mmCIF file of C-alpha atoms and ligand atoms in Angstrom:
data_model
loop_
_atom_site.group_PDB
_atom_site.id
_atom_site.type_symbol
_atom_site.label_atom_id
_atom_site.label_comp_id
_atom_site.label_asym_id
_atom_site.label_seq_id
_atom_site.Cartn_x
_atom_site.Cartn_y
_atom_site.Cartn_z
ATOM 1 C CA MET A 1 -29.219 9.366 -11.469
ATOM 2 C CA ILE A 2 -28.051 12.942 -10.906
ATOM 3 C CA THR A 3 -26.801 13.594 -7.361
ATOM 4 C CA PRO A 4 -25.811 16.876 -5.633
ATOM 5 C CA ALA A 5 -22.184 15.776 -6.062
ATOM 6 C CA ASP A 6 -22.667 16.061 -9.834
ATOM 7 C CA THR A 7 -23.317 19.809 -9.570
ATOM 8 C CA PRO A 8 -20.335 21.765 -10.921
ATOM 9 C CA LYS A 9 -18.974 24.601 -8.734
ATOM 10 C CA THR A 10 -18.980 27.016 -11.660
ATOM 11 C CA VAL A 11 -20.590 26.859 -15.049
ATOM 12 C CA LYS A 12 -19.750 28.458 -18.387
ATOM 13 C CA LEU A 13 -22.563 30.254 -20.211
ATOM 14 C CA ASN A 14 -22.418 31.422 -23.816
ATOM 15 C CA ILE A 15 -25.112 34.036 -24.272
ATOM 16 C CA LEU A 16 -26.236 35.360 -27.650
ATOM 17 C CA ARG A 17 -26.666 39.087 -27.182
ATOM 18 C CA GLN A 18 -28.253 41.774 -29.336
ATOM 19 C CA ASP A 19 -28.221 45.430 -28.310
ATOM 20 C CA THR A 20 -31.195 46.686 -30.341
ATOM 21 C CA PRO A 21 -33.919 45.093 -32.510
ATOM 22 C CA ASP A 22 -31.930 45.900 -35.673
ATOM 23 C CA SER A 23 -28.331 45.346 -34.582
ATOM 24 C CA GLN A 24 -26.218 42.250 -35.224
ATOM 25 C CA PRO A 25 -26.227 39.549 -32.529
ATOM 26 C CA TYR A 26 -22.911 38.533 -30.918
ATOM 27 C CA TRP A 27 -21.810 35.950 -28.363
ATOM 28 C CA GLN A 28 -20.516 36.720 -24.885
ATOM 29 C CA ASN A 29 -19.056 34.141 -22.499
ATOM 30 C CA PHE A 30 -19.468 34.110 -18.730
ATOM 31 C CA GLU A 31 -18.353 31.808 -15.945
ATOM 32 C CA VAL A 32 -20.557 31.926 -12.851
ATOM 33 C CA PRO A 33 -20.821 30.120 -9.500
ATOM 34 C CA CYS A 34 -23.399 27.358 -9.470
ATOM 35 C CA SER A 35 -25.218 25.473 -6.704
ATOM 36 C CA GLU A 36 -27.336 22.335 -6.620
ATOM 37 C CA SER A 37 -30.547 24.355 -7.032
ATOM 38 C CA SER A 38 -29.264 26.781 -9.691
ATOM 39 C CA ASN A 39 -31.383 27.214 -12.767
ATOM 40 C CA VAL A 40 -30.758 29.327 -15.850
ATOM 41 C CA THR A 41 -32.697 32.305 -14.455
ATOM 42 C CA SER A 42 -30.731 32.294 -11.190
ATOM 43 C CA LEU A 43 -27.458 32.306 -13.163
ATOM 44 C CA LEU A 44 -28.678 35.166 -15.361
ATOM 45 C CA ARG A 45 -29.507 37.026 -12.162
ATOM 46 C CA SER A 46 -25.964 36.390 -10.849
ATOM 47 C CA ILE A 47 -24.520 37.749 -14.087
ATOM 48 C CA SER A 48 -26.732 40.847 -13.824
ATOM 49 C CA ALA A 49 -25.422 41.484 -10.301
ATOM 50 C CA ASN A 50 -21.833 41.271 -11.574
ATOM 51 C CA PRO A 51 -21.801 41.593 -15.366
ATOM 52 C CA VAL A 52 -18.186 40.639 -16.080
ATOM 53 C CA THR A 53 -17.332 38.268 -18.940
ATOM 54 C CA ALA A 54 -15.119 35.199 -18.589
ATOM 55 C CA GLN A 55 -12.352 37.367 -20.116
ATOM 56 C CA GLY A 56 -12.741 39.923 -17.271
ATOM 57 C CA THR A 57 -14.500 42.683 -19.250
ATOM 58 C CA LYS A 58 -17.289 44.607 -17.538
ATOM 59 C CA VAL A 59 -20.351 44.670 -19.820
ATOM 60 C CA ALA A 60 -24.008 45.702 -19.696
ATOM 61 C CA PRO A 61 -26.142 43.123 -17.848
ATOM 62 C CA PRO A 62 -27.914 40.746 -20.266
ATOM 63 C CA ALA A 63 -31.608 41.603 -20.649
ATOM 64 C CA TYR A 64 -34.003 38.734 -19.949
ATOM 65 C CA GLU A 65 -37.598 38.325 -18.794
ATOM 66 C CA ALA A 66 -38.871 36.438 -15.753
ATOM 67 C CA SER A 67 -41.990 36.829 -13.691
ATOM 68 C CA CYS A 68 -43.473 33.817 -11.911
ATOM 69 C CA LEU A 69 -40.225 31.822 -11.516
ATOM 70 C CA GLU A 70 -42.297 28.624 -11.436
ATOM 71 C CA GLU A 71 -43.079 27.803 -15.076
ATOM 72 C CA VAL A 72 -46.487 29.437 -15.093
ATOM 73 C CA CYS A 73 -46.126 32.732 -16.993
ATOM 74 C CA GLY A 74 -43.948 31.643 -19.945
ATOM 75 C CA SER A 75 -42.044 34.944 -20.047
ATOM 76 C CA CYS A 76 -38.608 33.346 -19.535
ATOM 77 C CA THR A 77 -38.878 31.069 -22.580
ATOM 78 C CA MET A 78 -35.601 30.923 -24.529
ATOM 79 C CA VAL A 79 -33.424 28.462 -26.442
ATOM 80 C CA ILE A 80 -31.084 26.668 -24.048
ATOM 81 C CA ASN A 81 -28.546 24.227 -25.475
ATOM 82 C CA GLY A 82 -30.489 24.283 -28.733
ATOM 83 C CA ARG A 83 -33.869 23.436 -27.225
ATOM 84 C CA VAL A 84 -36.682 25.836 -26.420
ATOM 85 C CA ARG A 85 -37.556 25.794 -22.705
ATOM 86 C CA GLN A 86 -38.201 27.939 -19.654
ATOM 87 C CA ALA A 87 -35.095 29.381 -17.989
ATOM 88 C CA CYS A 88 -36.708 29.298 -14.531
ATOM 89 C CA SER A 89 -37.352 25.547 -14.593
ATOM 90 C CA THR A 90 -34.166 24.484 -16.382
ATOM 91 C CA LEU A 91 -31.904 23.088 -13.684
ATOM 92 C CA ILE A 92 -28.203 23.495 -14.380
ATOM 93 C CA ARG A 93 -27.238 20.168 -12.846
ATOM 94 C CA LYS A 94 -29.594 18.360 -15.226
ATOM 95 C CA ILE A 95 -28.372 19.951 -18.435
ATOM 96 C CA GLN A 96 -24.729 19.763 -17.322
ATOM 97 C CA ALA A 97 -25.170 16.040 -16.688
ATOM 98 C CA GLN A 98 -25.938 15.674 -20.418
ATOM 99 C CA ASN A 99 -22.796 17.600 -21.498
ATOM 100 C CA PRO A 100 -20.432 17.677 -18.500
ATOM 101 C CA GLY A 101 -18.034 20.649 -18.523
ATOM 102 C CA GLU A 102 -19.411 22.041 -21.791
ATOM 103 C CA PRO A 103 -20.618 25.662 -21.891
ATOM 104 C CA ILE A 104 -24.381 26.116 -21.829
ATOM 105 C CA THR A 105 -25.646 28.100 -24.816
ATOM 106 C CA ILE A 106 -28.459 30.562 -24.237
ATOM 107 C CA GLU A 107 -30.226 32.264 -27.141
ATOM 108 C CA PRO A 108 -33.474 34.188 -27.624
ATOM 109 C CA MET A 109 -36.316 32.449 -29.418
ATOM 110 C CA THR A 110 -35.846 32.744 -33.178
ATOM 111 C CA LYS A 111 -39.481 32.988 -34.293
ATOM 112 C CA PHE A 112 -40.205 36.290 -32.564
ATOM 113 C CA PRO A 113 -38.494 39.675 -33.074
ATOM 114 C CA VAL A 114 -35.684 40.318 -30.603
ATOM 115 C CA ILE A 115 -36.129 43.453 -28.506
ATOM 116 C CA ARG A 116 -32.840 43.110 -26.656
ATOM 117 C CA ASP A 117 -30.611 40.129 -25.757
ATOM 118 C CA LEU A 118 -32.966 37.362 -24.575
ATOM 119 C CA VAL A 119 -36.135 39.462 -24.593
ATOM 120 C CA VAL A 120 -38.403 38.880 -27.584
ATOM 121 C CA ASP A 121 -41.668 40.459 -28.686
ATOM 122 C CA ARG A 122 -44.329 37.766 -28.308
ATOM 123 C CA SER A 123 -47.256 40.080 -29.055
ATOM 124 C CA ARG A 124 -48.152 38.088 -32.216
ATOM 125 C CA MET A 125 -49.433 35.324 -29.938
ATOM 126 C CA PHE A 126 -51.532 37.703 -27.865
ATOM 127 C CA GLU A 127 -52.939 39.383 -30.989
ATOM 128 C CA ASN A 128 -53.970 35.956 -32.288
ATOM 129 C CA LEU A 129 -55.688 35.190 -28.974
ATOM 130 C CA LYS A 130 -57.706 38.373 -29.474
ATOM 131 C CA ARG A 131 -58.562 37.381 -33.060
ATOM 132 C CA ILE A 132 -60.088 34.059 -31.938
ATOM 133 C CA LYS A 133 -61.936 35.724 -29.045
ATOM 134 C CA ALA A 134 -60.128 33.661 -26.443
ATOM 135 C CA TRP A 135 -62.394 34.677 -23.616
ATOM 136 C CA ILE A 136 -65.765 33.859 -22.068
ATOM 137 C CA PRO A 137 -68.332 36.523 -23.051
ATOM 138 C CA ILE A 138 -70.059 37.783 -19.913
ATOM 139 C CA ASP A 139 -72.066 40.959 -20.327
ATOM 140 C CA GLY A 140 -74.003 43.097 -17.870
ATOM 141 C CA THR A 141 -73.413 44.770 -14.539
ATOM 142 C CA PHE A 142 -75.942 42.656 -12.649
ATOM 143 C CA ASN A 143 -75.731 39.194 -11.127
ATOM 144 C CA LEU A 144 -76.104 36.681 -13.953
ATOM 145 C CA GLY A 145 -76.565 33.741 -11.598
ATOM 146 C CA PRO A 146 -74.631 30.515 -11.741
ATOM 147 C CA GLY A 147 -72.884 29.704 -15.005
ATOM 148 C CA PRO A 148 -73.749 26.652 -17.094
ATOM 149 C CA LYS A 149 -72.543 23.319 -15.800
ATOM 150 C CA ILE A 150 -69.500 21.570 -17.270
ATOM 151 C CA THR A 151 -69.527 17.811 -16.824
ATOM 152 C CA PRO A 152 -66.589 15.979 -15.207
ATOM 153 C CA GLU A 153 -65.934 14.334 -18.600
ATOM 154 C CA GLU A 154 -65.687 17.751 -20.265
ATOM 155 C CA GLN A 155 -63.489 19.012 -17.427
ATOM 156 C CA GLU A 156 -61.109 16.099 -18.025
ATOM 157 C CA ILE A 157 -60.579 17.357 -21.565
ATOM 158 C CA MET A 158 -60.662 21.084 -20.848
ATOM 159 C CA TYR A 159 -58.355 21.278 -17.844
ATOM 160 C CA PRO A 160 -55.177 20.194 -19.693
ATOM 161 C CA LEU A 161 -56.011 22.697 -22.466
ATOM 162 C CA SER A 162 -56.408 25.492 -19.904
ATOM 163 C CA ARG A 163 -52.798 25.076 -18.763
ATOM 164 C CA CYS A 164 -51.390 26.907 -21.795
ATOM 165 C CA MET A 165 -49.192 29.802 -20.633
ATOM 166 C CA THR A 166 -48.627 31.362 -24.085
ATOM 167 C CA CYS A 167 -44.916 30.651 -23.798
ATOM 168 C CA GLY A 168 -44.413 30.169 -27.548
ATOM 169 C CA SER A 169 -42.363 26.954 -27.290
ATOM 170 C CA CYS A 170 -44.709 25.109 -29.660
ATOM 171 C CA LEU A 171 -44.359 27.907 -32.218
ATOM 172 C CA GLU A 172 -40.575 28.068 -31.886
ATOM 173 C CA ALA A 173 -40.379 24.341 -32.693
ATOM 174 C CA CYS A 174 -42.884 24.458 -35.572
ATOM 175 C CA PRO A 175 -41.399 24.568 -39.111
ATOM 176 C CA GLN A 176 -44.631 26.118 -40.457
ATOM 177 C CA PHE A 177 -44.500 29.088 -38.069
ATOM 178 C CA THR A 178 -42.107 31.685 -39.454
ATOM 179 C CA ARG A 179 -41.507 35.353 -38.720
ATOM 180 C CA ASP A 180 -43.004 36.484 -42.012
ATOM 181 C CA ASN A 181 -46.087 34.308 -42.453
ATOM 182 C CA ALA A 182 -49.542 34.432 -40.885
ATOM 183 C CA PHE A 183 -49.716 30.898 -39.448
ATOM 184 C CA VAL A 184 -51.287 30.977 -35.994
ATOM 185 C CA GLY A 185 -49.825 27.668 -34.768
ATOM 186 C CA ALA A 186 -50.768 24.860 -32.418
ATOM 187 C CA GLN A 187 -51.307 27.029 -29.356
ATOM 188 C CA ILE A 188 -54.188 28.890 -31.005
ATOM 189 C CA PHE A 189 -55.840 25.672 -32.221
ATOM 190 C CA SER A 190 -55.729 24.247 -28.718
ATOM 191 C CA ILE A 191 -57.054 27.397 -27.046
ATOM 192 C CA ALA A 192 -59.822 27.619 -29.670
ATOM 193 C CA ARG A 193 -60.752 24.025 -28.870
ATOM 194 C CA TYR A 194 -61.027 24.987 -25.199
ATOM 195 C CA TYR A 195 -63.325 27.943 -25.835
ATOM 196 C CA ASN A 196 -65.387 26.029 -28.420
ATOM 197 C CA MET A 197 -66.102 23.458 -25.699
ATOM 198 C CA HIS A 198 -67.006 25.974 -23.031
ATOM 199 C CA PRO A 199 -70.827 26.478 -22.822
ATOM 200 C CA ASN A 200 -70.452 30.278 -22.896
ATOM 201 C CA GLY A 201 -67.421 30.325 -25.191
ATOM 202 C CA GLN A 202 -69.509 28.448 -27.800
ATOM 203 C CA LYS A 203 -71.379 31.695 -28.481
ATOM 204 C CA ASP A 204 -68.335 32.900 -30.437
ATOM 205 C CA LYS A 205 -67.569 29.567 -32.089
ATOM 206 C CA ASP A 206 -68.521 30.633 -35.636
ATOM 207 C CA ALA A 207 -66.403 33.798 -35.462
ATOM 208 C CA ARG A 208 -63.541 31.696 -34.121
ATOM 209 C CA MET A 209 -63.880 29.135 -36.924
ATOM 210 C CA GLU A 210 -63.829 31.907 -39.536
ATOM 211 C CA VAL A 211 -60.379 32.946 -38.268
ATOM 212 C CA LEU A 212 -59.120 29.369 -38.020
ATOM 213 C CA MET A 213 -60.203 28.665 -41.601
ATOM 214 C CA GLY A 214 -58.722 31.883 -42.975
ATOM 215 C CA ASP A 215 -55.191 32.881 -43.914
ATOM 216 C CA GLY A 216 -52.668 31.203 -41.573
ATOM 217 C CA GLY A 217 -55.313 28.867 -40.190
ATOM 218 C CA ILE A 218 -55.720 25.131 -39.835
ATOM 219 C CA THR A 219 -55.020 24.264 -43.479
ATOM 220 C CA ASP A 220 -51.469 25.624 -43.087
ATOM 221 C CA CYS A 221 -50.580 23.022 -40.440
ATOM 222 C CA GLY A 222 -47.965 20.662 -41.898
ATOM 223 C CA ASN A 223 -48.459 18.044 -39.171
ATOM 224 C CA ALA A 224 -44.770 18.066 -38.194
ATOM 225 C CA GLN A 225 -45.830 17.284 -34.598
ATOM 226 C CA ASN A 226 -42.841 19.124 -33.086
ATOM 227 C CA CYS A 227 -45.243 21.243 -31.022
ATOM 228 C CA VAL A 228 -46.413 18.438 -28.789
ATOM 229 C CA LYS A 229 -42.829 17.314 -28.078
ATOM 230 C CA VAL A 230 -41.746 20.676 -26.635
ATOM 231 C CA CYS A 231 -44.885 21.861 -24.826
ATOM 232 C CA PRO A 232 -43.824 22.187 -21.168
ATOM 233 C CA LYS A 233 -47.424 21.712 -20.037
ATOM 234 C CA ASP A 234 -47.957 18.411 -21.884
ATOM 235 C CA ILE A 235 -50.955 19.820 -23.719
ATOM 236 C CA PRO A 236 -52.317 17.334 -26.295
ATOM 237 C CA LEU A 237 -51.648 19.718 -29.175
ATOM 238 C CA THR A 238 -51.845 17.241 -32.046
ATOM 239 C CA GLU A 239 -55.196 16.031 -30.699
ATOM 240 C CA SER A 240 -56.406 19.655 -30.653
ATOM 241 C CA ILE A 241 -55.229 20.143 -34.245
ATOM 242 C CA GLY A 242 -57.299 17.077 -35.230
ATOM 243 C CA VAL A 243 -60.367 18.370 -33.366
ATOM 244 C CA ILE A 244 -60.145 21.804 -34.996
ATOM 245 C CA GLY A 245 -59.587 20.211 -38.430
ATOM 246 C CA ARG A 246 -62.807 18.209 -38.037
ATOM 247 C CA ALA A 247 -64.675 21.258 -36.677
ATOM 248 C CA ALA A 248 -63.540 23.205 -39.761
ATOM 249 C CA THR A 249 -64.999 20.529 -42.069
ATOM 250 C CA VAL A 250 -68.326 20.545 -40.193
ATOM 251 C CA TYR A 251 -68.415 24.348 -40.206
ATOM 252 C CA SER A 252 -67.734 24.458 -43.976
ATOM 253 C CA ILE A 253 -70.592 22.029 -44.702
ATOM 254 C CA LYS A 254 -72.895 24.000 -42.418
ATOM 255 C CA LYS A 255 -71.936 27.216 -44.163
ATOM 256 C CA PHE A 256 -72.411 25.671 -47.619
ATOM 257 C CA PHE A 257 -76.003 24.772 -46.734
ATOM 258 C CA GLY A 258 -76.514 28.203 -45.185
ATOM 259 C CA LYS A 259 -77.141 26.942 -41.673
HETATM 260 S S1 LIG B 1 -49.411 25.116 -26.063
HETATM 261 FE FE1 LIG B 1 -47.714 24.584 -24.677
HETATM 262 S S2 LIG B 1 -45.843 25.208 -25.802
HETATM 263 FE FE2 LIG B 1 -47.595 26.196 -26.816
HETATM 264 S S3 LIG B 1 -47.762 28.223 -25.894
HETATM 265 FE FE3 LIG B 1 -49.132 26.870 -24.714
HETATM 266 S S4 LIG B 1 -47.879 26.076 -23.022
HETATM 267 FE FE4 LIG B 1 -46.453 26.968 -24.509
HETATM 268 S S1 LIG B 2 -40.556 33.050 -15.046
HETATM 269 FE FE1 LIG B 2 -42.612 32.423 -15.496
HETATM 270 S S2 LIG B 2 -42.314 30.615 -16.671
HETATM 271 FE FE2 LIG B 2 -40.313 31.164 -16.083
#
Protein backbone atom coordinates (compact mmCIF):
# COMPACT_ATOMS: atom_id res chain seq x y z
CA MET A 1 0.00 0.00 0.00
CA ILE A 2 1.25 3.48 -0.89
CA THR A 3 1.21 5.91 2.05
CA PRO A 4 1.85 9.69 2.16
CA ALA A 5 5.26 8.87 3.67
CA ASP A 6 6.19 7.21 0.36
CA THR A 7 5.88 10.52 -1.51
CA PRO A 8 9.33 11.82 -2.46
CA LYS A 9 10.10 15.48 -1.64
CA THR A 10 11.40 16.13 -5.14
CA VAL A 11 11.10 14.16 -8.33
CA LYS A 12 13.24 13.98 -11.46
CA LEU A 13 11.47 14.36 -14.81
CA ASN A 14 13.02 13.60 -18.18
CA ILE A 15 10.95 15.39 -20.80
CA LEU A 16 11.25 14.75 -24.54
CA ARG A 17 11.07 18.17 -26.16
CA GLN A 18 10.65 19.28 -29.76
CA ASP A 19 10.69 22.95 -30.73
CA THR A 20 8.79 22.75 -34.03
CA PRO A 21 6.87 20.04 -35.95
CA ASP A 22 9.93 19.36 -38.13
CA SER A 23 12.83 19.76 -35.70
CA GLN A 24 14.70 16.97 -33.92
CA PRO A 25 13.44 15.97 -30.46
CA TYR A 26 15.84 16.20 -27.49
CA TRP A 27 15.68 15.33 -23.80
CA GLN A 28 15.71 17.83 -20.95
CA ASN A 29 15.94 16.92 -17.27
CA PHE A 30 14.21 18.72 -14.41
CA GLU A 31 14.01 18.21 -10.67
CA VAL A 32 10.87 19.63 -9.07
CA PRO A 33 9.24 19.70 -5.63
CA CYS A 34 6.55 17.09 -5.17
CA SER A 35 3.67 16.65 -2.71
CA GLU A 36 1.35 13.78 -1.86
CA SER A 37 -1.27 15.02 -4.34
CA SER A 38 1.12 15.93 -7.18
CA ASN A 39 0.30 14.58 -10.59
CA VAL A 40 2.21 14.94 -13.85
CA THR A 41 0.22 18.02 -14.91
CA SER A 42 0.87 19.81 -11.61
CA LEU A 43 4.61 19.16 -12.00
CA LEU A 44 4.57 20.43 -15.59
CA ARG A 45 2.84 23.54 -14.27
CA SER A 46 5.59 23.97 -11.63
CA ILE A 47 8.24 23.68 -14.35
CA SER A 48 6.41 26.28 -16.46
CA ALA A 49 6.43 28.70 -13.51
CA ASN A 50 10.19 28.22 -13.12
CA PRO A 51 11.61 26.63 -16.27
CA VAL A 52 15.13 25.79 -15.07
CA THR A 53 16.70 22.41 -15.86
CA ALA A 54 18.31 20.14 -13.27
CA GLN A 55 21.65 21.52 -14.55
CA GLY A 56 20.53 25.10 -13.69
CA THR A 57 19.89 26.34 -17.25
CA LYS A 58 16.89 28.59 -17.85
CA VAL A 59 14.87 27.22 -20.79
CA ALA A 60 11.54 27.83 -22.52
CA PRO A 61 8.63 26.32 -20.56
CA PRO A 62 7.61 22.90 -21.94
CA ALA A 63 4.41 23.10 -24.00
CA TYR A 64 1.64 20.74 -22.90
CA GLU A 65 -2.15 20.62 -23.08
CA ALA A 66 -4.62 20.37 -20.20
CA SER A 67 -8.21 21.44 -19.88
CA CYS A 68 -10.54 19.57 -17.53
CA LEU A 69 -7.87 18.35 -15.06
CA GLU A 70 -10.15 15.43 -14.17
CA GLU A 71 -9.66 12.85 -16.93
CA VAL A 72 -12.65 13.93 -18.98
CA CYS A 73 -11.29 15.87 -21.97
CA GLY A 74 -8.33 13.68 -22.99
CA SER A 75 -6.18 16.66 -24.01
CA CYS A 76 -3.34 15.86 -21.58
CA THR A 77 -2.74 12.36 -22.97
CA MET A 78 0.99 11.58 -23.26
CA VAL A 79 3.44 8.71 -22.78
CA ILE A 80 4.57 8.56 -19.15
CA ASN A 81 7.18 5.99 -18.17
CA GLY A 82 6.55 4.24 -21.48
CA ARG A 83 2.78 3.94 -21.08
CA VAL A 84 0.13 6.15 -22.64
CA ARG A 85 -2.01 7.86 -19.99
CA GLN A 86 -3.48 11.16 -18.87
CA ALA A 87 -1.05 13.52 -17.14
CA CYS A 88 -3.79 15.01 -14.94
CA SER A 89 -4.75 11.68 -13.37
CA THR A 90 -1.27 10.17 -13.12
CA LEU A 91 -0.28 10.51 -9.48
CA ILE A 92 3.45 10.87 -8.89
CA ARG A 93 3.45 8.84 -5.69
CA LYS A 94 1.93 5.88 -7.54
CA ILE A 95 4.38 5.79 -10.42
CA GLN A 96 7.34 6.52 -8.13
CA ALA A 97 6.32 3.57 -5.96
CA GLN A 98 6.90 1.34 -9.01
CA ASN A 99 10.40 2.77 -9.68
CA PRO A 100 11.53 4.54 -6.49
CA GLY A 101 14.07 7.32 -7.11
CA GLU A 102 14.11 6.78 -10.88
CA PRO A 103 13.40 9.75 -13.18
CA ILE A 104 9.93 9.82 -14.71
CA THR A 105 10.03 9.93 -18.51
CA ILE A 106 7.47 12.08 -20.27
CA GLU A 107 7.05 11.95 -24.05
CA PRO A 108 4.41 13.07 -26.55
CA MET A 109 2.23 10.41 -28.14
CA THR A 110 4.04 8.86 -31.10
CA LYS A 111 1.10 8.17 -33.41
CA PHE A 112 0.15 11.81 -33.93
CA PRO A 113 2.27 14.65 -35.38
CA VAL A 114 4.06 16.69 -32.72
CA ILE A 115 3.22 20.39 -32.77
CA ARG A 116 5.57 21.32 -29.95
CA ASP A 117 7.01 19.40 -26.96
CA LEU A 118 4.11 17.37 -25.51
CA VAL A 119 1.40 18.88 -27.70
CA VAL A 120 0.30 16.68 -30.61
CA ASP A 121 -2.17 17.20 -33.43
CA ARG A 122 -5.05 14.80 -32.77
CA SER A 123 -7.26 16.16 -35.55
CA ARG A 124 -7.17 12.79 -37.40
CA MET A 125 -9.46 11.41 -34.70
CA PHE A 126 -11.90 14.29 -34.98
CA GLU A 127 -11.91 14.07 -38.79
CA ASN A 128 -12.76 10.36 -38.51
CA LEU A 129 -15.62 11.18 -36.13
CA LYS A 130 -16.98 13.49 -38.82
CA ARG A 131 -16.60 10.78 -41.48
CA ILE A 132 -18.76 8.32 -39.50
CA LYS A 133 -21.34 11.01 -38.70
CA ALA A 134 -20.80 10.69 -34.97
CA TRP A 135 -23.81 12.75 -34.05
CA ILE A 136 -27.58 12.49 -33.63
CA PRO A 137 -29.34 14.06 -36.65
CA ILE A 138 -31.93 16.54 -35.41
CA ASP A 139 -33.32 18.89 -38.02
CA GLY A 140 -35.77 21.77 -37.82
CA THR A 141 -36.24 24.92 -35.80
CA PHE A 142 -39.49 23.79 -34.17
CA ASN A 143 -40.19 21.57 -31.18
CA LEU A 144 -39.79 17.96 -32.32
CA GLY A 145 -41.36 16.54 -29.17
CA PRO A 146 -39.85 13.86 -27.00
CA GLY A 147 -37.15 11.72 -28.56
CA PRO A 148 -37.52 7.96 -29.02
CA LYS A 149 -37.21 5.84 -25.92
CA ILE A 150 -34.04 3.89 -25.13
CA THR A 151 -34.61 0.85 -22.94
CA PRO A 152 -32.65 0.35 -19.69
CA GLU A 153 -31.00 -2.69 -21.34
CA GLU A 154 -29.82 -0.54 -24.25
CA GLN A 155 -28.67 2.16 -21.83
CA GLU A 156 -26.55 -0.43 -20.01
CA ILE A 157 -24.66 -1.04 -23.24
CA MET A 158 -24.60 2.53 -24.54
CA TYR A 159 -23.52 4.40 -21.42
CA PRO A 160 -20.02 2.85 -21.21
CA LEU A 161 -19.54 3.56 -24.94
CA SER A 162 -20.54 7.21 -24.43
CA ARG A 163 -17.64 7.75 -22.01
CA CYS A 164 -15.06 7.97 -24.81
CA MET A 165 -13.14 11.25 -24.52
CA THR A 166 -11.21 10.95 -27.82
CA CYS A 167 -7.95 10.83 -25.91
CA GLY A 168 -6.19 8.60 -28.46
CA SER A 169 -4.71 6.15 -25.93
CA CYS A 170 -6.23 3.16 -27.75
CA LEU A 171 -4.70 4.35 -31.02
CA GLU A 172 -1.29 5.01 -29.48
CA ALA A 173 -1.20 1.41 -28.21
CA CYS A 174 -2.49 -0.15 -31.45
CA PRO A 175 0.17 -1.66 -33.77
CA GLN A 176 -2.19 -1.29 -36.77
CA PHE A 177 -2.61 2.46 -36.29
CA THR A 178 0.37 4.25 -37.80
CA ARG A 179 1.05 7.84 -38.81
CA ASP A 180 0.95 7.05 -42.52
CA ASN A 181 -1.97 4.66 -42.91
CA ALA A 182 -5.73 5.22 -42.97
CA PHE A 183 -6.77 2.86 -40.16
CA VAL A 184 -9.46 4.48 -38.03
CA GLY A 185 -8.88 2.37 -34.90
CA ALA A 186 -10.89 1.01 -31.99
CA GLN A 187 -12.26 4.35 -30.83
CA ILE A 188 -14.15 4.87 -34.09
CA PHE A 189 -15.58 1.33 -34.07
CA SER A 190 -16.88 1.84 -30.55
CA ILE A 191 -18.38 5.27 -31.25
CA ALA A 192 -19.99 3.90 -34.44
CA ARG A 193 -21.51 1.10 -32.37
CA TYR A 194 -22.98 3.72 -30.04
CA TYR A 195 -24.58 5.75 -32.83
CA ASN A 196 -25.77 2.62 -34.68
CA MET A 197 -27.67 1.67 -31.51
CA HIS A 198 -29.20 5.08 -30.96
CA PRO A 199 -32.77 5.26 -32.42
CA ASN A 200 -32.00 8.54 -34.22
CA GLY A 201 -28.36 7.74 -34.96
CA GLN A 202 -29.56 4.63 -36.86
CA LYS A 203 -30.72 6.92 -39.67
CA ASP A 204 -27.07 7.28 -40.72
CA LYS A 205 -26.11 3.66 -40.11
CA ASP A 206 -25.61 2.74 -43.79
CA ALA A 207 -23.38 5.76 -44.44
CA ARG A 208 -21.42 4.87 -41.32
CA MET A 209 -21.00 1.24 -42.40
CA GLU A 210 -19.73 2.36 -45.81
CA VAL A 211 -16.88 4.20 -44.08
CA LEU A 212 -16.17 1.35 -41.66
CA MET A 213 -15.96 -1.13 -44.55
CA GLY A 214 -13.76 1.12 -46.68
CA ASP A 215 -10.05 1.85 -46.65
CA GLY A 216 -8.72 1.79 -43.05
CA GLY A 217 -11.91 0.21 -41.76
CA ILE A 218 -12.80 -2.89 -39.79
CA THR A 219 -10.94 -5.37 -42.00
CA ASP A 220 -7.64 -3.67 -41.08
CA CYS A 221 -8.03 -4.52 -37.38
CA GLY A 222 -5.33 -7.04 -36.43
CA ASN A 223 -7.03 -8.00 -33.16
CA ALA A 224 -3.96 -7.15 -31.06
CA GLN A 225 -6.31 -6.15 -28.21
CA ASN A 226 -3.89 -3.53 -26.84
CA CYS A 227 -6.64 -0.90 -27.12
CA VAL A 228 -8.81 -2.34 -24.39
CA LYS A 229 -5.86 -2.62 -21.98
CA VAL A 230 -5.02 1.10 -22.10
CA CYS A 231 -8.46 2.72 -22.38
CA PRO A 232 -8.75 4.91 -19.26
CA LYS A 233 -12.55 4.72 -19.43
CA ASP A 234 -12.72 0.91 -19.46
CA ILE A 235 -14.70 0.93 -22.69
CA PRO A 236 -15.30 -2.61 -24.00
CA LEU A 237 -13.40 -1.91 -27.21
CA THR A 238 -12.81 -5.49 -28.34
CA GLU A 239 -16.53 -6.19 -27.88
CA SER A 240 -17.29 -3.15 -30.07
CA ILE A 241 -14.86 -4.39 -32.73
CA GLY A 242 -16.75 -7.72 -32.75
CA VAL A 243 -20.13 -5.97 -33.01
CA ILE A 244 -18.98 -3.79 -35.91
CA GLY A 245 -17.40 -6.81 -37.65
CA ARG A 246 -20.74 -8.65 -37.52
CA ALA A 247 -22.64 -5.52 -38.61
CA ALA A 248 -20.28 -5.25 -41.60
CA THR A 249 -21.09 -8.84 -42.64
CA VAL A 250 -24.84 -8.21 -42.36
CA TYR A 251 -24.53 -4.94 -44.28
CA SER A 252 -22.53 -6.65 -47.07
CA ILE A 253 -25.18 -9.37 -47.48
CA LYS A 254 -27.93 -6.76 -47.47
CA LYS A 255 -26.08 -4.75 -50.09
CA PHE A 256 -25.45 -7.84 -52.24
CA PHE A 257 -29.19 -8.52 -52.39
CA GLY A 258 -29.86 -4.83 -53.04
CA LYS A 259 -31.83 -4.25 -49.86
S1 LIG B 1 -11.88 4.50 -26.60
FE1 LIG B 1 -10.86 4.88 -24.62
S2 LIG B 1 -8.65 5.04 -25.15
FE2 LIG B 1 -9.81 5.23 -27.07
S3 LIG B 1 -10.09 7.42 -27.40
FE3 LIG B 1 -11.92 6.71 -26.29
S4 LIG B 1 -11.45 6.98 -24.11
FE4 LIG B 1 -9.50 7.15 -25.21
S1 LIG C 1 -6.79 17.63 -18.58
FE1 LIG C 1 -8.60 16.68 -19.37
S2 LIG C 1 -8.09 14.56 -19.30
FE2 LIG C 1 -6.39 15.52 -18.38
